[in-house]
XYZ file of C-alpha atoms in Angstrom:
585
model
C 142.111 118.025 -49.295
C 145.968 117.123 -49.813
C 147.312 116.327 -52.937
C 149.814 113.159 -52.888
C 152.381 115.502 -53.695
C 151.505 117.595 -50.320
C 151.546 114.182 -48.509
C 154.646 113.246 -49.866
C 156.345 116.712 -49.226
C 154.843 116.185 -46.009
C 155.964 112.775 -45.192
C 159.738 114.108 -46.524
C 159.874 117.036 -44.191
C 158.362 114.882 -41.109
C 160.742 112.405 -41.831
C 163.431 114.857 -41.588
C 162.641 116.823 -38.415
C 162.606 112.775 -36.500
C 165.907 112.184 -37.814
C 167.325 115.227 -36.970
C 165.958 115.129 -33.398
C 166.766 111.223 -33.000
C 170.195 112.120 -34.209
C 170.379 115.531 -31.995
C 173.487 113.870 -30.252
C 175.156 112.919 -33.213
C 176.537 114.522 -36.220
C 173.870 117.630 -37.816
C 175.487 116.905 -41.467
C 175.176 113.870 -43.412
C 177.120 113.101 -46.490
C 174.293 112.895 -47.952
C 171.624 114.461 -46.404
C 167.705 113.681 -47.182
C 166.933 117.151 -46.816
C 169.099 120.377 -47.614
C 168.908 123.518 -45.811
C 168.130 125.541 -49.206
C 164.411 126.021 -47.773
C 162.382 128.962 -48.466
C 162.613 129.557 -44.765
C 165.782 129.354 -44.732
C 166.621 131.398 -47.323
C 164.445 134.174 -45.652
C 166.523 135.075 -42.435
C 168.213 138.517 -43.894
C 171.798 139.466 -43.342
C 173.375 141.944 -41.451
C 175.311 143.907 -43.925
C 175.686 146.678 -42.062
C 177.343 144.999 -38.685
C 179.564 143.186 -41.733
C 180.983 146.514 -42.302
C 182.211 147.566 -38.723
C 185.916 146.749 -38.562
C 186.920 144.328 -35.475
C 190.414 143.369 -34.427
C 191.178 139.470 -34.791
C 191.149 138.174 -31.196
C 194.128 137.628 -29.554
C 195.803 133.775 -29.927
C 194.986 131.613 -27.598
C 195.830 127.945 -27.170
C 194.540 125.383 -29.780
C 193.143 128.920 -31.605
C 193.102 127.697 -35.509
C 195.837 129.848 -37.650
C 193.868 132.846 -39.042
C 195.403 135.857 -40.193
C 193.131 139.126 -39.763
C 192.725 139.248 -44.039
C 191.184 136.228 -43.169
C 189.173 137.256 -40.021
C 187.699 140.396 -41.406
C 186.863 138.023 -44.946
C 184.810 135.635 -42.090
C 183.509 138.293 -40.635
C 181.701 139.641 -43.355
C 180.099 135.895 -44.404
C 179.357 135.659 -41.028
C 176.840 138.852 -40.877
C 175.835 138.457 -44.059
C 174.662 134.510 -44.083
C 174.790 133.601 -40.563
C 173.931 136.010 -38.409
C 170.025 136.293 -38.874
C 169.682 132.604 -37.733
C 172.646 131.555 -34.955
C 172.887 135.306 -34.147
C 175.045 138.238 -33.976
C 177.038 137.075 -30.988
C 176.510 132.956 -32.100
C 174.662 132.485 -28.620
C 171.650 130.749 -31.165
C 167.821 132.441 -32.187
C 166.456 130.550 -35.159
C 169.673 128.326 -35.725
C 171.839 126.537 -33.368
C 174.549 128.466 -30.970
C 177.816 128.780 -32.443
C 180.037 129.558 -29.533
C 183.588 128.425 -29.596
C 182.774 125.721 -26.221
C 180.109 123.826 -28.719
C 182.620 125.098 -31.886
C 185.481 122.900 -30.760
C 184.516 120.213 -28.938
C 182.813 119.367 -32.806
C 186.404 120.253 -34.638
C 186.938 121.566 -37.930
C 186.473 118.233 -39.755
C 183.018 118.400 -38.586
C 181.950 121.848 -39.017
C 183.736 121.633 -42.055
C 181.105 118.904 -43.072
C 177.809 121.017 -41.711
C 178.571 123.813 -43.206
C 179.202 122.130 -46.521
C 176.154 119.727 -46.700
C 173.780 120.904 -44.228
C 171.005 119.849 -42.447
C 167.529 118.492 -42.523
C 166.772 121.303 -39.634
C 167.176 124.021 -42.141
C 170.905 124.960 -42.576
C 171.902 125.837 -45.945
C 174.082 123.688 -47.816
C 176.400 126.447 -48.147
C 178.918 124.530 -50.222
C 177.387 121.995 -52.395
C 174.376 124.696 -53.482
C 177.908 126.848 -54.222
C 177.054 129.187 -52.358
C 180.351 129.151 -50.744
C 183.672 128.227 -52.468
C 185.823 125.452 -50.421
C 188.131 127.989 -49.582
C 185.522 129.772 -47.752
C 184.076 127.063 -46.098
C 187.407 126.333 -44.843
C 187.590 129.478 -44.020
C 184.220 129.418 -41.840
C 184.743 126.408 -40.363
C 188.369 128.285 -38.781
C 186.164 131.191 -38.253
C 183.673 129.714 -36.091
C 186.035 127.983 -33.493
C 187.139 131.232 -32.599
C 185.442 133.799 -30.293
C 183.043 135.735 -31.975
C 183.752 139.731 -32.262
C 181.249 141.861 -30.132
C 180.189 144.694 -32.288
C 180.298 148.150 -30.605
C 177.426 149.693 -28.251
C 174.947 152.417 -30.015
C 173.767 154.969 -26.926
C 172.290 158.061 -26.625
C 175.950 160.032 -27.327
C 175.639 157.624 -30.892
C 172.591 158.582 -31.309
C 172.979 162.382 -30.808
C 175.874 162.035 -33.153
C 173.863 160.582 -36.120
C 170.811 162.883 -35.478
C 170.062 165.737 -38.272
C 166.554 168.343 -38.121
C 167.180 169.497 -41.726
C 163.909 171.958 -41.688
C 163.078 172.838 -38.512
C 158.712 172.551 -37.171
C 158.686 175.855 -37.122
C 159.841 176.115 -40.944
C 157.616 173.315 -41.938
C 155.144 174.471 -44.114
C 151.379 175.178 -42.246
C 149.657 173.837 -45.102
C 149.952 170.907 -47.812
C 151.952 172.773 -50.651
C 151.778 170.259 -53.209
C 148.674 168.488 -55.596
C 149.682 165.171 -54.263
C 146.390 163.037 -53.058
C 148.353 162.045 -49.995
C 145.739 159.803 -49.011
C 146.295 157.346 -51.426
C 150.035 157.328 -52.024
C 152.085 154.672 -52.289
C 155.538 154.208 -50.562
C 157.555 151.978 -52.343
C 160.960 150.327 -51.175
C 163.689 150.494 -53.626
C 165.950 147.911 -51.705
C 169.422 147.739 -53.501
C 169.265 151.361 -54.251
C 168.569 152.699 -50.529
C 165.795 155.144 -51.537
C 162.066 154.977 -51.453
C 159.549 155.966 -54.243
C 156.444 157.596 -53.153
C 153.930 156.595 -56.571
C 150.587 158.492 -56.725
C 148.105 155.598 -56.080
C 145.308 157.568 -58.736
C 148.091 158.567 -61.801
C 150.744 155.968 -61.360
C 153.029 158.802 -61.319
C 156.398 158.622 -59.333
C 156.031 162.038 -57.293
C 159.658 162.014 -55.353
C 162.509 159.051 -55.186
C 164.039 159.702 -51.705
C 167.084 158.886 -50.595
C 167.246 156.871 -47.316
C 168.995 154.203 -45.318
C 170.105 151.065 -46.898
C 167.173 148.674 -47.868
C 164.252 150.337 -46.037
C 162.541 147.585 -44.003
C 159.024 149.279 -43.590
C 157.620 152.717 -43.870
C 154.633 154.000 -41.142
C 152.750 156.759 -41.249
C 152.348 159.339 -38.593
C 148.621 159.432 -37.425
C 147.780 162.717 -39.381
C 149.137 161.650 -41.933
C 151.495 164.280 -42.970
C 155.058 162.372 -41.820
C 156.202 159.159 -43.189
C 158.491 157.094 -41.685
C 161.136 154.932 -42.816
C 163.687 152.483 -41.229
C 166.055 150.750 -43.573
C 168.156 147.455 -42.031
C 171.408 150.087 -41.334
C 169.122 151.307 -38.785
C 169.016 154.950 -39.780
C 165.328 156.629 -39.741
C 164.493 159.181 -42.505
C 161.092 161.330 -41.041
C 159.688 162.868 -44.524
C 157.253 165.223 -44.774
C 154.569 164.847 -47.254
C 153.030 168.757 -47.235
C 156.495 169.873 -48.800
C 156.022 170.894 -52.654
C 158.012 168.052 -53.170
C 158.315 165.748 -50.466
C 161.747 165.235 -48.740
C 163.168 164.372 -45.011
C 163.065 166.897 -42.659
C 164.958 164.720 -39.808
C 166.703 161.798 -39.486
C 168.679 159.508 -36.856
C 170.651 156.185 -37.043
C 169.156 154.245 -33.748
C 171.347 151.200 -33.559
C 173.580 148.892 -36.567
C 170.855 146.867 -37.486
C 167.135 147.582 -37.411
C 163.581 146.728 -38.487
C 161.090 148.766 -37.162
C 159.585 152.095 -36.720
C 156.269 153.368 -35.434
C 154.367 156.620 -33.988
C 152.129 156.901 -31.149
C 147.880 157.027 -32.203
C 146.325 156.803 -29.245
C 143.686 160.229 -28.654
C 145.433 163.118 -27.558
C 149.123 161.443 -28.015
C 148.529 161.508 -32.036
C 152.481 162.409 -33.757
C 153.467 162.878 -30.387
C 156.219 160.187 -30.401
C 157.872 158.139 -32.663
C 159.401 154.751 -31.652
C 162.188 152.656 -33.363
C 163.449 148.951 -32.331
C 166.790 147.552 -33.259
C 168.368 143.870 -33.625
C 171.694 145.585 -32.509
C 172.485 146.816 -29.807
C 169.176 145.161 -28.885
C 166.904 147.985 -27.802
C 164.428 150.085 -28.218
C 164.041 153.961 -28.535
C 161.681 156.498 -28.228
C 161.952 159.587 -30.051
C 160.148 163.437 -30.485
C 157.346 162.937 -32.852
C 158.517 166.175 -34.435
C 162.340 166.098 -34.740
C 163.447 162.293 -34.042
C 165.264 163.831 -31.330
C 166.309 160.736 -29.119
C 164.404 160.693 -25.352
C 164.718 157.582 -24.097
C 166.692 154.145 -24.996
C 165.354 150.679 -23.322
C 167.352 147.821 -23.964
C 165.737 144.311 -24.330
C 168.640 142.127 -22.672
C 167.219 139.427 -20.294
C 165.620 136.307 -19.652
C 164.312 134.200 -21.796
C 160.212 133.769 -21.449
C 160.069 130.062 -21.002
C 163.406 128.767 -19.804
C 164.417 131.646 -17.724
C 167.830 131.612 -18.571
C 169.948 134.996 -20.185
C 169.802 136.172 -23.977
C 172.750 138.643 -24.376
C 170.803 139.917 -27.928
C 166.845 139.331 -27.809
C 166.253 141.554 -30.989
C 163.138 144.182 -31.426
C 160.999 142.210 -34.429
C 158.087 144.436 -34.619
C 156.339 147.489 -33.045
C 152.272 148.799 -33.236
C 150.937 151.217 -31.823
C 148.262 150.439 -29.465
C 144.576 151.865 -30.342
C 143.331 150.831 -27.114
C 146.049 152.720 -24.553
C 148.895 155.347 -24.810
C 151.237 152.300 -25.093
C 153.585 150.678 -28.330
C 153.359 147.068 -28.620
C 157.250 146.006 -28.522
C 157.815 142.488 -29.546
C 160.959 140.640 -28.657
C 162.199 138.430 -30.572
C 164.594 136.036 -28.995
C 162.861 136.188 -25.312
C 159.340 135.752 -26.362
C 158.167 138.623 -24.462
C 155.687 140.969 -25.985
C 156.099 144.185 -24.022
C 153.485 146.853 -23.933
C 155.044 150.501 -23.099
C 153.249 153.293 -21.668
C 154.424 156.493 -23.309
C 152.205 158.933 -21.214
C 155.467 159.543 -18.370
C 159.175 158.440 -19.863
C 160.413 159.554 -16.547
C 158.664 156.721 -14.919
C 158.551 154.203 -17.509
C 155.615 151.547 -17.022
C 155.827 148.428 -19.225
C 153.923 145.628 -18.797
C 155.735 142.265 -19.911
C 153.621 139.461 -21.349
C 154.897 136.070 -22.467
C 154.167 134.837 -25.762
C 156.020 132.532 -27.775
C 159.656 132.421 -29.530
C 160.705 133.545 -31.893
C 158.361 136.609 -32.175
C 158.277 138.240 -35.469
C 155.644 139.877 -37.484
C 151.690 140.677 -37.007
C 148.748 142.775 -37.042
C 145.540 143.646 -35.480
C 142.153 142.419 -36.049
C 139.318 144.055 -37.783
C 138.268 145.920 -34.533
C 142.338 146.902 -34.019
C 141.926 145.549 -30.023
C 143.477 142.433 -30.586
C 146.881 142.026 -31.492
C 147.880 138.595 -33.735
C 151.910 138.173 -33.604
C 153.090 134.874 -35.344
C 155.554 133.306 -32.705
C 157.481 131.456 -36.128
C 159.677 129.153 -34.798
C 156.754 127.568 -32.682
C 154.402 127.535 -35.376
C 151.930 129.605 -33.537
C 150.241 132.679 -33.255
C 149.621 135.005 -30.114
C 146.627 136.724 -29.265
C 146.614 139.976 -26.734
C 144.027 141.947 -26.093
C 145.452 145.433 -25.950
C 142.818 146.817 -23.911
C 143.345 144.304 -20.982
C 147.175 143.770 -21.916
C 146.882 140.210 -21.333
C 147.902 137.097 -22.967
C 144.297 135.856 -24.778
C 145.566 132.931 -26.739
C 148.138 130.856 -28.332
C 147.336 129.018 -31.253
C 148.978 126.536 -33.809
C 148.664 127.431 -37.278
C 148.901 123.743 -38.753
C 152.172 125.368 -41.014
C 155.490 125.247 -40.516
C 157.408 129.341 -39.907
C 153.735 131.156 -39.735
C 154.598 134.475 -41.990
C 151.759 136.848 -41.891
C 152.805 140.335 -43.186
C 150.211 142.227 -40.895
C 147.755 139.053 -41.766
C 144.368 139.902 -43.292
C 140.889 140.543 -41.884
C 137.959 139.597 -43.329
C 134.486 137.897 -42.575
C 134.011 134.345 -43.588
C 130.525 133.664 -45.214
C 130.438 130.285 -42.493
C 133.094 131.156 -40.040
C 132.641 134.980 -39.137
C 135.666 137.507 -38.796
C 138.747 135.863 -39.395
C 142.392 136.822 -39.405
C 144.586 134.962 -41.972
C 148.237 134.317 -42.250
C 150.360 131.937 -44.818
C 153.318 130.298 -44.068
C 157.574 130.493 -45.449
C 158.006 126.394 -44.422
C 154.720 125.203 -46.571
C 151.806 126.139 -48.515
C 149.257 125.988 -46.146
C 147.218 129.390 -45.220
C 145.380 129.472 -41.581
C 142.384 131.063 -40.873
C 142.103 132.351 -36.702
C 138.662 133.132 -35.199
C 139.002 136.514 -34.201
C 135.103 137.328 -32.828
C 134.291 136.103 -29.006
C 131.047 137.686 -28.587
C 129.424 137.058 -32.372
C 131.413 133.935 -32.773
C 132.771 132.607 -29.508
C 132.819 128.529 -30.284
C 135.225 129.699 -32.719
C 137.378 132.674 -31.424
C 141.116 132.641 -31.100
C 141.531 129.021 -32.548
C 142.151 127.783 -36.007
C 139.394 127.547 -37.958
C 140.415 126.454 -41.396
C 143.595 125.550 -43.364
C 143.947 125.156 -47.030
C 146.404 125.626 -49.829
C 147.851 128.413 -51.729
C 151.093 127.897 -54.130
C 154.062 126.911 -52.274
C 156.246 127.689 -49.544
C 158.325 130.939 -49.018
C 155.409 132.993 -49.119
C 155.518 136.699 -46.781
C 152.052 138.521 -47.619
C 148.654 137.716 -47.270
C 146.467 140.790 -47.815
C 142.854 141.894 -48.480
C 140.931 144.938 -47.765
C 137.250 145.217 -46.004
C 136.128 146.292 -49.843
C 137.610 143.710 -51.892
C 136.082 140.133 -52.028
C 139.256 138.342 -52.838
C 142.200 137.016 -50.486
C 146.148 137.368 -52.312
C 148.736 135.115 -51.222
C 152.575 135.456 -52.795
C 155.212 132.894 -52.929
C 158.299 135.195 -53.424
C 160.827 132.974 -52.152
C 159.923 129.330 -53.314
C 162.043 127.605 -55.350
C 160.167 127.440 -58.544
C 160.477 130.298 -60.891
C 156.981 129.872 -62.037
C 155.362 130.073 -58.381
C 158.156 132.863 -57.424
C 156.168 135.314 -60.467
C 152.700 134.590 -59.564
C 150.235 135.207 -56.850
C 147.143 132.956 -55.291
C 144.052 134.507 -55.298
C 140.943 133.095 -53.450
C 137.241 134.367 -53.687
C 136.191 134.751 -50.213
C 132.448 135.086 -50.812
C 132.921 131.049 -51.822
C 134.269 130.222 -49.474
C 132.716 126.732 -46.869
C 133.921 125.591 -44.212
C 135.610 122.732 -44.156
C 136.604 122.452 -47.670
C 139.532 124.081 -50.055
C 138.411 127.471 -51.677
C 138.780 127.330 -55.465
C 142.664 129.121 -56.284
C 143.021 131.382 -58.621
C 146.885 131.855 -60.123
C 147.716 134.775 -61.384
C 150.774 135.572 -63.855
C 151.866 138.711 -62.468
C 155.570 138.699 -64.302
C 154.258 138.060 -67.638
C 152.136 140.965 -67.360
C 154.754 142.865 -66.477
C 156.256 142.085 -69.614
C 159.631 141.109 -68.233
C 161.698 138.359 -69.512
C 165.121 138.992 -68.150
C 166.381 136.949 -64.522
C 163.949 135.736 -62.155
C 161.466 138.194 -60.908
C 159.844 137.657 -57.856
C 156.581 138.653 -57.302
C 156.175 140.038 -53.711
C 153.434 142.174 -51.305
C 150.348 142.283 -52.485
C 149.206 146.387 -51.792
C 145.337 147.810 -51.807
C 144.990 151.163 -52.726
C 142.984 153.236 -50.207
C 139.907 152.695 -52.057
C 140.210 148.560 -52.120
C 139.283 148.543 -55.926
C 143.025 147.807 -57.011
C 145.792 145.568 -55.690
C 149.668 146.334 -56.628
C 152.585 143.864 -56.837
C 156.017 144.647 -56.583
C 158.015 142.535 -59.621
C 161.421 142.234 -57.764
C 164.400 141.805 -59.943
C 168.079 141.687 -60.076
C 169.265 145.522 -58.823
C 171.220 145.633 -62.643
C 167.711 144.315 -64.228
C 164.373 145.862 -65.014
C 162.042 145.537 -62.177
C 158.173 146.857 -62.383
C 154.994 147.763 -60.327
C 151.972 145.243 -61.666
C 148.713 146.901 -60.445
C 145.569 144.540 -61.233
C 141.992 145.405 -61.067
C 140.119 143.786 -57.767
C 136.929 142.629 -59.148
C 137.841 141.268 -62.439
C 141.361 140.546 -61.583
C 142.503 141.312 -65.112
C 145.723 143.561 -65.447
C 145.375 147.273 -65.053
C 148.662 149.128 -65.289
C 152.223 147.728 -65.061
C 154.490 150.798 -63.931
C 158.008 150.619 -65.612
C 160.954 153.529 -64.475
C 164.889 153.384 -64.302
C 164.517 154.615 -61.155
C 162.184 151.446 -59.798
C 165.317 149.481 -58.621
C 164.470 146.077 -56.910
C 161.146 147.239 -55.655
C 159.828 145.113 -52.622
C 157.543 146.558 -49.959
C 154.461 149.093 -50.646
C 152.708 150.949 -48.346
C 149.240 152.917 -49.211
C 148.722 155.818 -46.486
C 145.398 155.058 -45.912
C 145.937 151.671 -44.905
C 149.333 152.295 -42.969
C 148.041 154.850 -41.013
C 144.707 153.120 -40.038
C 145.877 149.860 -39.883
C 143.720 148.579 -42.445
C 144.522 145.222 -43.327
């Protein structure tokens, strides 16, 4: 049931979204606005540092041009990629926020723009002055910068590519056996953000085995299907292949596939295992596919077109997320902007078959389900979640989650005790967590719709996660407001659960067991290890403050080891082998 605070936050937000759309021909900024834009989910969309960097001349002058001199430009530029570019996009056509192009820009006027970018809106623009996020100089600054045309940042093709791309130990110097004591099995890759390295932690000793230096804030890390190559992407786009039989670990290739990126996977299907390695960028907007041995660059798709529903042109639809299919010789591409979920058939790159299926905007993140045939993609800007059935490659469902900016990691599987299999994701807009049917011949009254919705902390949560041998269901809250939600996870005892009514929560204090009592930690991605008897948390703090790894023990959920190390700077995502490489989740 809803507490009369949930009502109320509710009944605050509602009210919000009908004012903004019954004022959608007025002003978006209000002096003083019911609801600011400092939102968990809007505080999520990450910047472009990288495209922040590339220097662009300041346009030429053209009539009724505001007076900008190119100091000026290249300081706009930089806010620009860094704050604004992950919602109205890189060239301000619009994704998550509203376009920005000069036509729409101008016809507003400075005054105006001044005022939105200052205040706000209910919709879910940070009030990037009055939170002081931005001085007044800057946001006179922006509000010049936007009325101009936007810079186009440079092409990255296959010469690019060839450029950036290193073999630093050749296959056939590889070593033909695992040279180290490492259980490989149950490592841990670990994301040192701020620090552009990753730290692969023995998941059985705690011990940091190698710190590896990579691209600039890794995004994820996948694992090759054998299991001997991990890959890494970091949001500068460049790929580090490393090669876990080494005596110590290290890369043995490496690429840069675009400016900006987010994802990275290898082909799994039988008889195509390590065979290729695939890599999706947000720009240019593309895709590559690469030599599952050397990253050497074979063939570069790009993902300009139509957009699924109104069939008009998206000059940047960005690659969210890529799995490989278990079903068929095929990566599951998802666009973001176009809502297109495109399946691509790696057996002939010659004659490249993809088959396009339309989904929902704006696609971002998902999993498979327990059986790894049906793919569950939360479309977040719709509030929904889309089903495909990777052995048919067909559209199976779309379904509402009830929440508002559906978040679900790779979701988690597990089998309600009244329900059946079910696939879970939480939500960055609310506190709500969905349940999805996921069983149509056990359970078909109940497959691919929600099934249940209850409540974990708070909004501005990113990971849900169990394992098929732990009873419990973890749900963070790394980006809600509150410091005391931000350093704590939900935990809910599955085995309890009914349908119909709210599972007992469980809170646990996961930065006061790590001990930490400098900044505000965040506690972020809940992690099993391979055997499902421990769960680790990454405590995510300042770069220039102490930051920890907070493993607790599944069953009794009481703290087991808290990892502490100079060399753990802002730690975010983990990744187990195990449960990367067999998509176990």
């Amino acid at each position: 049931m809803k507490t009369q605070a949930q009502k109320a936050r509710q009944t605050l937000l509602a009210s919000a979204a009908l004012a903004l759309t019954l004022g959608a021909s007025g002003a978006w900024a209000q002096d003083k606005p019911a609801v600011h834009g400092d939102t968990p989910a809007a505080a999520y969309e990450p910047s472009m540092t990288t495209l922040a960097e590339i220097n662009v001349e300041l346009p030429g002058r053209k009539p009724g041009d505001p007076v900008m001199t190119q100091e000026e430009f290249n300081t706009g530029k930089e806010i620009y990629f860094q704050r604004c570019a992950g919602c109205h996009g890189v060239l301000r056509k619009g994704a998550t926020g509203k376009p920005l192009t000069p036509d729409i820009t101008r016809e507003h006027g400075y005054d105006y723009l001044q005022s939105f970018i200052t205040y706000g809106s209910p919709a879910g623009m940070p009030n990037w002055g009055t939170s002081g996020e931005l001085t007044e100089d800057e946001v006179d600054l922006m509000a010049r910068y936007v009325m101009l045309d936007p810079p186009a940042p440079p092409e990255f093709g296959m010469p690019e590519m060839k450029e950036s791309w290193k073999v630093l130990v050749e296959p056939k110097d590889r070593p033909t056996q695992k040279m180290n004591d490492i259980d490989i099995t149950n490592l841990m890759s670990v994301t040192l953000r701020d620090s552009g390295q990753i730290a692969l932690i023995d998941g059985g000793t705690y011990e940091i085995r190698a710190v590896i230096d990579t691209g600039y804030a890794v995004h994820i890390s996948r694992m090759s299907a054998s299991g001997r190559y991990l890959f890494v992407i970091g949001r500068d786009a460049k790929v580090n292949m490393i090669d876990l039989w080494m005596e110590t670990p290290a890369t043995v290739a490496e690429i840069k596939v675009g400016s900006e990126a987010r994802s990275i996977e290898t082909s799994k299907f039988e008889g195509w295992e390590d065979k290729y390695a695939i890599a999706g960028a947000y720009w240019p907007p593309q895709y590559v596919i690469m030599d599952g041995e050397t990253l050497e660059p074979l063939k570069i798709v790009s993902t300009r077109g139509n957009i699924y529903d109104e069939q008009t042109y998206h000059p940047e639809p960005r690659v969210a997320s890529i799995l490989a299919s278990h079903y068929n010789p095929e990566f599951i591409v998802n666009v973001k902007e176009t809502g297109k979920i495109l399946m691509v058939d790696y057996t002939d790159l010659k004659n490249l078959k993809t088959t396009e299926i339309e989904a929902e905007r704006f696609l971002h993140d998902g999993g498979l389900d327990s059986t790894h045939r049906y793919f569950m993609v939360a479309a977040n800007a719709r509030g929904k979640v889309a089903v495909v059935d990777t052995k048919e490659d067909k559209l199976t469902a779309l379904i509402e989650t009830g929440g508002q900016t559906p978040h679900p990691g790779r979701g988690a599987n597990f089998v309600h005790p009244e329900l059946g299999p079910v696939w879970a994701t939480s939500h960055l807009g609310d506190d709500s967590v969905a349940l999805i049917g996921t069983d149509p011949e056990g359970h078909p009254d109940q497959a691919w719709k929600l099934v249940q919705s209850f409540y974990a902390l708070g909004g501005g949560s990113l990971f849900i996660k169990t394992h098929p041998n732990s009873h419990h269901l973890f749900v963070d809250a790394p980006l809600n407001p509150e410091a005391e939600v931000t350093g704590s996870v939900a935990v809910f005892d599955i085995d309890t659960m009914k349908a119909g009514e709210d599972p007992e929560m469980k809170v646990l204090p996961i930065v006061e067991w790590s001990g930490i009592t400098e900044g505000q930690p965040r506690v972020v991605q809940p992690e099993f290890n391979k055997e499902g008897t421990e769960v680790w948390f990454s405590v995510w703090n300042a770069k220039d403050k102490e930051s920890a790894i907070v493993v607790v023990d599944d069953k009794t959920l009481e703290l087991k080891q808290v990892i502490k190390d100079p060399r753990l700077i802002t730690p975010t995502g983990k990744f187990n082998v195990t449960n990367t490489m067999k998509d176990i989740y």
